[in-house]
């Protein structure tokens, strides 16, 4: 549904702030593609764009693709911005630019919902999810689009049920410029891991869309040209297991109907390994990747962070089980925990070897506002300012430099080309081989898709296979894939591997942040607030 009953039309410019270099956005892979420039289309802003009254003209600009221009600001009557903490500087910069045109600027999304005080310059703060605050904001702008004299804070008390969410305005985004498509079925997570802000922001009882909505969204994504991978951005795909089981038959049916046009991925807790009935259906629906927040292989650490559910099956056994259903595990890892010891880095590297997981996002612990971790560290006087050269706002129990050095060493060793490609080879042999055999979809057979593949192959062969300094390791892997006729697998693994190798090299010499949340190296790229 849309906001309705509003007669006066307003022109709204929705601007999504730029990301800068980050492990999780894969930008080192972009030059090997056919023109990808950004990670995923922003769900939240595209949802708001779709929710605005039908007669309101909306313009959407993702600054990862192009900056909002003078002409955009001159066209608009008000500006909407949304983003995460790491985009804080960029969001404040968009506000500053919009104010230069005397436009009212509203901010919503996860960062302002957790920390309204990060955004003193905005005219409207939209705190919380889509709901009565959104309707209030629309009504105020309809009455008067000029900047209010004082900042107005609108808090959602009554959330719009997700079953009433409109289809995100995917048609406004240039979908071919994104690395992955994205979709959301649920919001919230029943667990309460100490460091995580999801339960505080979105609740412990996951809210849901209907399977029919998801099918309609997939149809729309397909109409908008998405044919590759689509990521379920749900905080925990099995946060409500019954809901996952309700959705999966619809996904299977859709994939069969469309010729398995999409490869699906999601985030889920590791205890999914105890649910063969879910895993089997995920295999049939062609889920190929599951991101699991493993965080640490140390059971004491998992207990201390209230992530006991990761121990419902032995971790390596859980990973093997998921792999046996054809799904590669991507793992989140945290270093700098209170339970860490001097030998934690070595134990982590051993875990990387044992698990054969190619892609692990290894981050330093960062305390996010509105989390139990934040509250505890505040009580203990261990929150520190990360604005001045630190990679984390946590006073670790081990010396800071020791933790950062250990992180750098882990990045360097885990992503040595020969080690990384060996792990991808393992996945080819033991995981990808367990996937269902899917037909070649009409989209895949299309000339546009073949051309896309050829461009990527050319880039990979030229930039990695000819000029890359790890070309020997690359060719060993690539020739194996070519012998199996697995061009798609070759392209996918090579793109990811290139990003991981390049990012890890930069990280190991201190040119990348040790936390996805740290803005240390991100500040320089935009004017100061
Ligand atoms: S399981 Fe994941 S989403 Fe849920 S609280 Fe823990 S870290 Fe957050």
XYZ file of C-alpha atoms and ligand atoms in Angstrom:
537
model
C 0.000 0.000 0.000
C 0.924 3.699 -0.311
C 0.322 6.705 1.878
C -2.994 8.089 0.676
C -5.426 10.926 1.270
C -2.757 13.514 0.401
C -3.824 15.951 -2.296
C -0.849 18.306 -2.575
C 1.983 16.777 -4.566
C 5.617 17.324 -3.559
C 8.757 16.465 -5.512
C 10.955 14.240 -3.360
C 14.614 13.540 -4.004
C 15.741 10.301 -2.319
C 19.529 10.162 -1.935
C 21.460 7.122 -0.769
C 24.928 8.004 0.557
C 28.144 6.660 -0.833
C 30.021 3.783 0.729
C 33.777 3.909 0.719
C 36.186 1.031 0.722
C 34.973 -1.857 2.835
C 35.598 -5.574 3.002
C 31.924 -6.375 2.574
C 31.180 -4.322 -0.516
C 33.560 -6.089 -2.929
C 34.672 -3.006 -4.793
C 38.022 -4.519 -5.821
C 35.931 -6.925 -7.909
C 34.050 -4.207 -9.796
C 36.786 -3.484 -12.386
C 36.582 -7.145 -13.417
C 32.847 -6.923 -14.123
C 30.895 -5.359 -16.973
C 30.282 -2.072 -15.182
C 29.158 -2.887 -11.634
C 29.619 0.174 -9.427
C 27.845 -0.584 -6.164
C 27.067 -3.452 -3.837
C 23.278 -3.783 -3.366
C 20.298 -1.525 -4.089
C 19.160 0.117 -0.829
C 15.962 -1.597 0.287
C 14.863 1.057 2.801
C 14.973 4.076 0.524
C 13.386 2.197 -2.389
C 10.622 1.137 -0.019
C 9.976 4.716 1.084
C 10.048 5.832 -2.553
C 7.314 3.291 -3.298
C 5.278 4.271 -0.238
C 5.038 7.985 -1.070
C 1.655 9.134 -2.459
C 1.141 8.082 -6.035
C 0.920 11.658 -7.308
C 4.280 12.664 -5.737
C 7.107 12.706 -8.278
C 10.135 10.881 -6.853
C 13.732 10.897 -8.005
C 16.175 8.327 -6.628
C 19.929 8.871 -6.622
C 22.422 6.346 -5.277
C 25.625 8.318 -4.784
C 27.581 5.111 -5.226
C 26.611 5.408 -8.884
C 26.548 9.160 -9.344
C 26.388 12.198 -7.088
C 23.152 14.147 -6.693
C 23.524 17.170 -8.945
C 22.609 20.812 -8.744
C 19.781 20.033 -11.152
C 18.471 17.286 -8.815
C 18.425 19.664 -5.850
C 16.836 22.439 -7.913
C 14.111 20.033 -9.045
C 13.289 18.809 -5.518
C 11.008 20.287 -2.879
C 12.397 18.056 -0.112
C 15.181 15.496 0.276
C 15.051 12.062 1.949
C 18.245 10.334 3.092
C 18.811 6.925 4.692
C 21.820 4.859 5.683
C 23.912 3.092 8.282
C 26.376 4.377 10.878
C 29.340 3.979 8.544
C 27.672 6.399 6.139
C 27.157 9.031 8.822
C 29.625 11.538 7.398
C 28.230 11.148 3.914
C 24.646 11.589 5.129
C 25.532 14.794 6.933
C 27.274 15.945 3.787
C 24.131 15.365 1.677
C 22.184 17.398 4.259
C 24.673 20.245 3.968
C 24.422 20.249 0.165
C 20.606 20.177 0.247
C 20.529 23.066 2.715
C 22.554 25.103 0.255
C 19.371 24.969 -1.869
C 17.240 25.738 1.194
C 15.563 22.330 1.012
C 14.050 20.508 3.965
C 15.940 17.271 4.569
C 14.562 14.182 6.316
C 16.656 11.249 7.477
C 15.425 7.737 8.268
C 16.933 4.258 8.490
C 18.973 2.269 10.983
C 21.588 4.844 11.959
C 19.272 7.688 12.913
C 16.900 5.231 14.579
C 19.702 4.128 16.906
C 21.458 7.494 17.280
C 19.300 10.555 16.554
C 21.983 12.784 18.082
C 24.373 11.938 15.217
C 22.230 14.139 12.944
C 21.762 17.600 14.464
C 21.518 19.437 11.133
C 18.625 17.535 9.571
C 15.177 19.127 9.562
C 13.241 15.902 10.147
C 14.446 12.814 11.963
C 12.395 9.718 11.159
C 13.101 7.344 14.032
C 11.947 3.733 13.686
C 10.397 1.773 10.869
C 7.765 2.613 8.265
C 4.571 3.622 10.077
C 2.757 6.531 11.665
C 5.915 8.684 11.727
C 6.173 8.258 7.948
C 2.555 9.344 7.468
C 3.155 12.325 9.745
C 6.249 13.335 7.766
C 4.353 13.113 4.454
C 1.427 15.145 5.848
C 3.765 17.857 7.187
C 5.582 18.162 3.874
C 2.268 18.284 2.017
C 1.164 21.186 4.227
C 4.465 23.037 4.013
C 7.666 21.813 2.327
C 9.852 24.623 3.681
C 12.441 23.995 6.388
C 10.967 24.010 9.909
C 12.482 26.470 12.373
C 13.626 23.682 14.644
C 14.476 20.062 14.088
C 11.341 17.855 14.177
C 11.719 14.332 15.555
C 9.061 11.847 14.440
C 9.070 8.444 16.123
C 7.170 5.460 14.797
C 4.875 4.072 17.484
C 2.572 2.201 15.155
C 4.532 0.259 12.540
C 2.976 -0.604 9.196
C 2.584 -4.399 9.034
C 5.104 -5.785 6.569
C 2.257 -7.512 4.747
C 1.141 -4.006 3.753
C 4.541 -2.873 2.481
C 4.504 -1.837 -1.173
C 6.922 -3.491 -3.591
C 10.206 -1.548 -3.342
C 10.665 0.821 -6.265
C 13.338 -1.345 -7.904
C 12.462 0.265 -11.218
C 14.072 3.502 -9.998
C 17.454 1.855 -9.425
C 19.873 0.973 -12.206
C 19.877 -2.682 -11.247
C 22.583 -3.714 -13.711
C 25.072 -1.509 -11.840
C 24.763 -3.545 -8.616
C 26.879 -6.510 -7.613
C 23.870 -8.286 -6.066
C 20.101 -7.940 -6.056
C 18.455 -7.698 -2.638
C 15.114 -8.651 -1.146
C 13.653 -8.734 2.377
C 11.155 -11.240 3.799
C 11.443 -10.638 7.550
C 12.793 -8.156 10.068
C 14.061 -8.833 13.582
C 15.761 -11.719 15.353
C 14.767 -13.737 18.433
C 18.319 -13.920 19.824
C 20.181 -11.322 21.838
C 23.864 -11.507 20.975
C 25.628 -8.955 23.126
C 27.165 -6.906 20.303
C 24.156 -6.819 17.955
C 21.704 -3.949 17.533
C 19.122 -5.872 15.498
C 16.862 -7.036 18.374
C 16.912 -3.519 19.887
C 16.089 -1.847 16.579
C 13.705 -4.314 14.980
C 12.447 -6.515 17.802
C 12.823 -10.144 18.838
C 9.642 -11.374 17.242
C 10.383 -11.310 13.507
C 7.851 -9.430 11.425
C 7.056 -10.886 8.035
C 5.906 -10.215 4.540
C 3.745 -12.826 2.834
C 5.229 -15.375 0.415
C 3.050 -13.805 -2.294
C 4.773 -10.451 -1.741
C 8.170 -12.079 -2.108
C 7.148 -13.764 -5.335
C 5.852 -10.433 -6.647
C 9.166 -8.806 -5.668
C 11.145 -11.519 -7.424
C 9.016 -10.993 -10.529
C 9.706 -7.285 -10.319
C 13.441 -7.797 -9.819
C 13.415 -10.023 -12.870
C 11.490 -7.426 -14.890
C 14.131 -4.905 -13.836
C 16.825 -7.114 -15.322
C 18.181 -8.944 -12.267
C 19.240 -12.457 -13.229
C 22.254 -13.278 -11.086
C 22.432 -13.500 -7.305
C 19.771 -12.169 -4.975
C 20.487 -11.746 -1.284
C 17.796 -12.025 1.383
C 18.843 -9.198 3.692
C 16.731 -10.578 6.573
C 18.623 -10.403 9.851
C 18.074 -14.125 10.326
C 16.300 -16.116 7.611
C 15.296 -18.746 10.184
C 14.395 -16.242 12.920
C 10.915 -17.671 12.435
C 11.423 -21.222 11.210
C 7.788 -21.794 10.341
C 7.811 -18.675 8.176
C 10.915 -19.925 6.343
C 9.184 -23.247 5.732
C 6.086 -21.429 4.490
C 8.094 -19.382 2.000
C 10.389 -22.054 0.588
C 7.808 -24.006 -1.483
C 6.847 -20.728 -3.164
C 10.490 -20.026 -3.985
C 10.941 -23.543 -5.361
C 7.877 -23.195 -7.535
C 9.018 -19.770 -8.777
C 12.488 -21.017 -9.612
C 11.057 -23.956 -11.545
C 8.672 -21.663 -13.396
C 11.396 -19.190 -14.387
C 14.094 -21.748 -15.148
C 16.123 -21.066 -11.962
C 16.949 -17.595 -13.056
C 18.369 -16.540 -9.683
C 20.932 -17.866 -7.249
C 19.727 -17.125 -3.723
C 21.683 -16.224 -0.602
C 20.676 -15.315 2.941
C 21.869 -14.752 6.503
C 20.976 -17.349 9.107
C 22.152 -18.607 12.453
C 24.417 -21.646 12.384
C 21.791 -23.786 14.110
C 20.154 -23.997 10.681
C 22.388 -27.083 10.454
C 19.935 -28.826 12.809
C 17.083 -28.310 10.379
C 17.438 -30.733 7.465
C 13.830 -30.067 6.448
C 14.746 -26.400 5.852
C 18.127 -27.130 4.277
C 16.654 -29.597 1.801
C 14.091 -27.073 0.631
C 16.753 -24.370 0.414
C 18.764 -26.626 -1.846
C 15.690 -27.123 -4.045
C 15.095 -23.353 -4.127
C 18.709 -22.934 -5.288
C 20.107 -21.169 -2.239
C 23.829 -21.271 -2.861
C 25.263 -19.216 0.014
C 24.432 -18.758 3.690
C 26.111 -16.063 5.762
C 26.485 -17.313 9.335
C 27.701 -15.095 12.134
C 30.047 -17.708 13.563
C 31.957 -14.851 15.284
C 34.553 -17.098 16.945
C 35.384 -20.787 17.200
C 36.002 -20.350 20.965
C 33.071 -21.805 23.005
C 33.872 -19.611 26.034
C 33.681 -16.520 23.860
C 30.370 -17.617 22.336
C 28.947 -18.134 25.819
C 30.200 -14.732 26.969
C 28.555 -12.938 24.009
C 25.280 -14.867 24.518
C 25.615 -16.671 21.247
C 25.182 -20.149 22.689
C 22.918 -21.072 19.782
C 26.077 -21.371 17.654
C 27.000 -24.384 19.771
C 23.818 -26.369 19.206
C 25.921 -28.481 16.867
C 29.740 -28.558 16.825
C 30.716 -25.662 14.586
C 32.723 -27.608 11.995
C 30.028 -30.256 11.816
C 27.418 -27.530 11.259
C 29.444 -26.037 8.403
C 29.903 -29.464 6.795
C 26.187 -30.126 7.039
C 25.302 -26.848 5.320
C 27.939 -27.553 2.643
C 26.423 -30.979 2.069
C 23.251 -29.244 0.866
C 25.233 -27.354 -1.749
C 25.448 -24.111 0.190
C 28.736 -22.335 0.778
C 29.068 -20.803 4.232
C 30.280 -17.234 4.541
C 31.332 -16.442 8.068
C 31.448 -13.339 10.202
C 34.349 -13.337 12.680
C 35.087 -10.875 15.492
C 38.486 -10.225 17.055
C 39.184 -8.152 20.162
C 36.730 -10.004 22.370
C 37.278 -10.002 26.124
C 37.922 -13.729 25.940
C 40.680 -13.345 23.325
C 44.156 -14.519 24.262
C 47.531 -13.895 22.588
C 47.061 -17.143 20.659
C 43.540 -16.301 19.375
C 44.833 -15.259 15.928
C 46.562 -18.614 15.419
C 43.445 -20.464 16.550
C 41.410 -18.463 14.072
C 43.757 -19.306 11.208
C 43.500 -22.963 12.167
C 39.712 -22.624 12.053
C 39.909 -21.091 8.569
C 41.931 -24.125 7.417
C 39.664 -26.634 9.112
C 36.395 -25.099 7.976
C 37.525 -24.505 4.364
C 35.345 -21.393 4.306
C 36.690 -19.142 1.550
C 35.077 -15.890 2.621
C 35.211 -14.721 6.227
C 34.544 -11.136 7.206
C 37.045 -10.656 10.015
C 36.312 -7.523 12.023
C 37.505 -5.942 15.228
C 34.873 -5.704 17.929
C 32.995 -2.408 17.751
C 30.392 -1.343 20.315
C 27.239 -0.156 18.572
C 24.845 2.148 20.385
C 21.699 0.501 21.752
C 23.373 -2.855 22.353
C 23.995 -4.719 25.622
C 27.723 -4.542 24.779
C 27.596 -0.755 24.641
C 25.824 -0.598 28.013
C 28.335 -2.967 29.642
C 31.410 -1.211 28.288
C 29.974 2.151 29.282
C 29.521 0.854 32.842
C 33.082 -0.456 32.787
C 34.459 2.814 31.373
C 35.796 0.996 28.287
C 34.183 2.992 25.492
C 36.767 5.119 23.774
C 36.633 7.696 21.017
C 37.407 6.072 17.677
C 37.578 9.399 15.854
C 41.289 9.813 16.423
C 43.049 7.056 14.590
C 41.638 3.947 16.281
C 39.936 1.100 14.471
C 37.522 0.382 17.309
C 35.716 2.261 20.048
C 36.378 -0.580 22.521
C 39.189 -0.592 25.079
C 40.275 -4.194 24.579
C 41.609 -6.268 27.456
C 44.657 -7.129 25.356
C 46.842 -4.186 24.226
C 45.249 -2.388 21.245
C 48.291 -2.757 18.978
C 48.503 -6.461 19.705
C 44.883 -6.953 18.655
C 45.270 -4.899 15.461
C 48.535 -6.678 14.559
C 46.856 -10.016 15.091
C 43.956 -8.950 12.828
C 46.387 -7.830 10.126
C 48.266 -11.104 10.295
C 45.026 -13.101 10.053
C 43.961 -11.113 6.982
C 47.357 -11.548 5.369
C 47.592 -15.295 5.946
C 43.943 -16.253 5.395
C 43.823 -14.486 2.033
C 47.123 -15.589 0.561
C 46.101 -16.497 -3.016
C 47.204 -20.133 -2.751
C 45.292 -20.662 0.494
C 42.164 -18.887 -0.726
C 42.004 -20.718 -4.051
C 42.601 -24.016 -2.264
C 39.510 -23.285 -0.173
C 37.527 -22.427 -3.318
C 38.709 -25.676 -4.877
C 37.448 -27.529 -1.805
C 34.068 -25.815 -2.222
C 33.962 -26.873 -5.884
C 34.675 -30.474 -4.933
C 32.532 -30.856 -1.818
C 29.890 -28.109 -1.823
C 29.039 -26.880 -5.303
C 28.917 -30.505 -6.477
C 25.983 -31.081 -4.082
C 23.777 -28.493 -5.749
C 20.788 -29.455 -7.849
C 21.426 -29.396 -11.552
C 19.473 -26.472 -12.909
C 18.516 -25.828 -16.537
C 19.916 -22.880 -18.409
C 17.258 -20.172 -18.077
C 16.121 -18.080 -21.056
C 17.807 -15.047 -19.505
C 21.082 -16.921 -19.190
C 20.859 -17.951 -22.832
C 20.224 -14.386 -23.947
C 22.848 -12.561 -25.972
C 22.976 -9.807 -23.320
C 23.942 -12.329 -20.667
C 26.464 -14.100 -22.871
C 28.037 -10.751 -23.708
C 28.176 -9.889 -20.017
C 29.930 -13.179 -19.245
C 32.410 -12.685 -22.071
C 33.311 -9.194 -20.844
C 33.913 -10.507 -17.333
C 35.954 -13.456 -18.600
C 38.063 -11.147 -20.728
C 38.677 -8.838 -17.765
C 39.537 -11.717 -15.450
C 41.872 -13.412 -17.923
C 43.559 -10.149 -18.835
C 43.823 -8.398 -15.473
C 44.393 -11.487 -13.309
C 45.515 -14.224 -15.707
C 47.990 -12.082 -17.657
C 48.920 -9.152 -15.446
C 47.987 -10.428 -11.967
C 50.876 -11.288 -9.662
C 49.021 -14.392 -8.460
C 48.313 -15.628 -12.008
C 49.987 -19.022 -11.472
C 47.620 -19.881 -8.614
C 44.702 -18.449 -10.564
C 45.352 -20.579 -13.656
C 45.632 -23.764 -11.624
C 42.119 -23.108 -10.320
C 40.757 -21.691 -13.591
C 41.889 -24.591 -15.769
C 40.133 -27.011 -13.420
C 36.899 -25.023 -13.767
C 37.256 -24.783 -17.526
C 37.768 -28.571 -17.756
C 34.439 -28.980 -15.911
C 32.745 -26.428 -18.179
C 31.957 -24.373 -15.094
C 32.289 -20.866 -16.526
C 29.799 -19.361 -14.091
C 31.657 -20.821 -11.099
C 34.954 -19.625 -12.512
C 33.691 -16.072 -12.873
C 31.989 -15.962 -9.449
C 34.953 -17.371 -7.504
C 37.509 -15.269 -9.390
C 35.639 -12.016 -8.780
C 35.306 -12.658 -5.053
C 38.837 -13.987 -4.685
C 40.292 -10.921 -6.362
C 38.513 -8.612 -3.960
C 39.544 -10.676 -0.931
C 43.192 -10.858 -1.972
C 43.442 -7.154 -2.766
C 41.564 -6.007 0.306
C 43.598 -8.273 2.596
C 46.862 -6.964 1.138
C 45.792 -3.395 1.837
C 44.591 -4.388 5.308
C 47.799 -6.156 6.238
C 49.764 -2.943 5.697
C 47.262 -0.775 7.544
C 45.479 0.706 4.540
C 42.066 -0.697 5.398
C 39.946 -0.501 8.527
C 39.874 -3.381 10.953
C 36.175 -2.850 11.518
C 33.317 -2.550 9.055
C 31.874 0.019 11.432
C 34.946 2.183 11.857
C 34.959 5.449 9.941
C 38.664 6.141 10.464
C 39.698 5.783 6.828
C 36.296 6.793 5.586
C 36.278 10.361 6.835
C 38.799 11.835 4.493
C 36.661 11.259 1.438
C 33.924 13.782 2.326
C 34.046 17.285 3.721
C 33.933 17.451 7.506
C 30.561 17.868 9.181
S 21.681 -14.092 15.772
Fe 22.529 -12.516 14.398
S 20.870 -11.026 14.052
Fe 20.304 -12.305 15.811
S 20.970 -11.137 17.587
Fe 22.630 -12.555 17.089
S 24.000 -11.416 15.689
Fe 22.034 -10.301 15.805
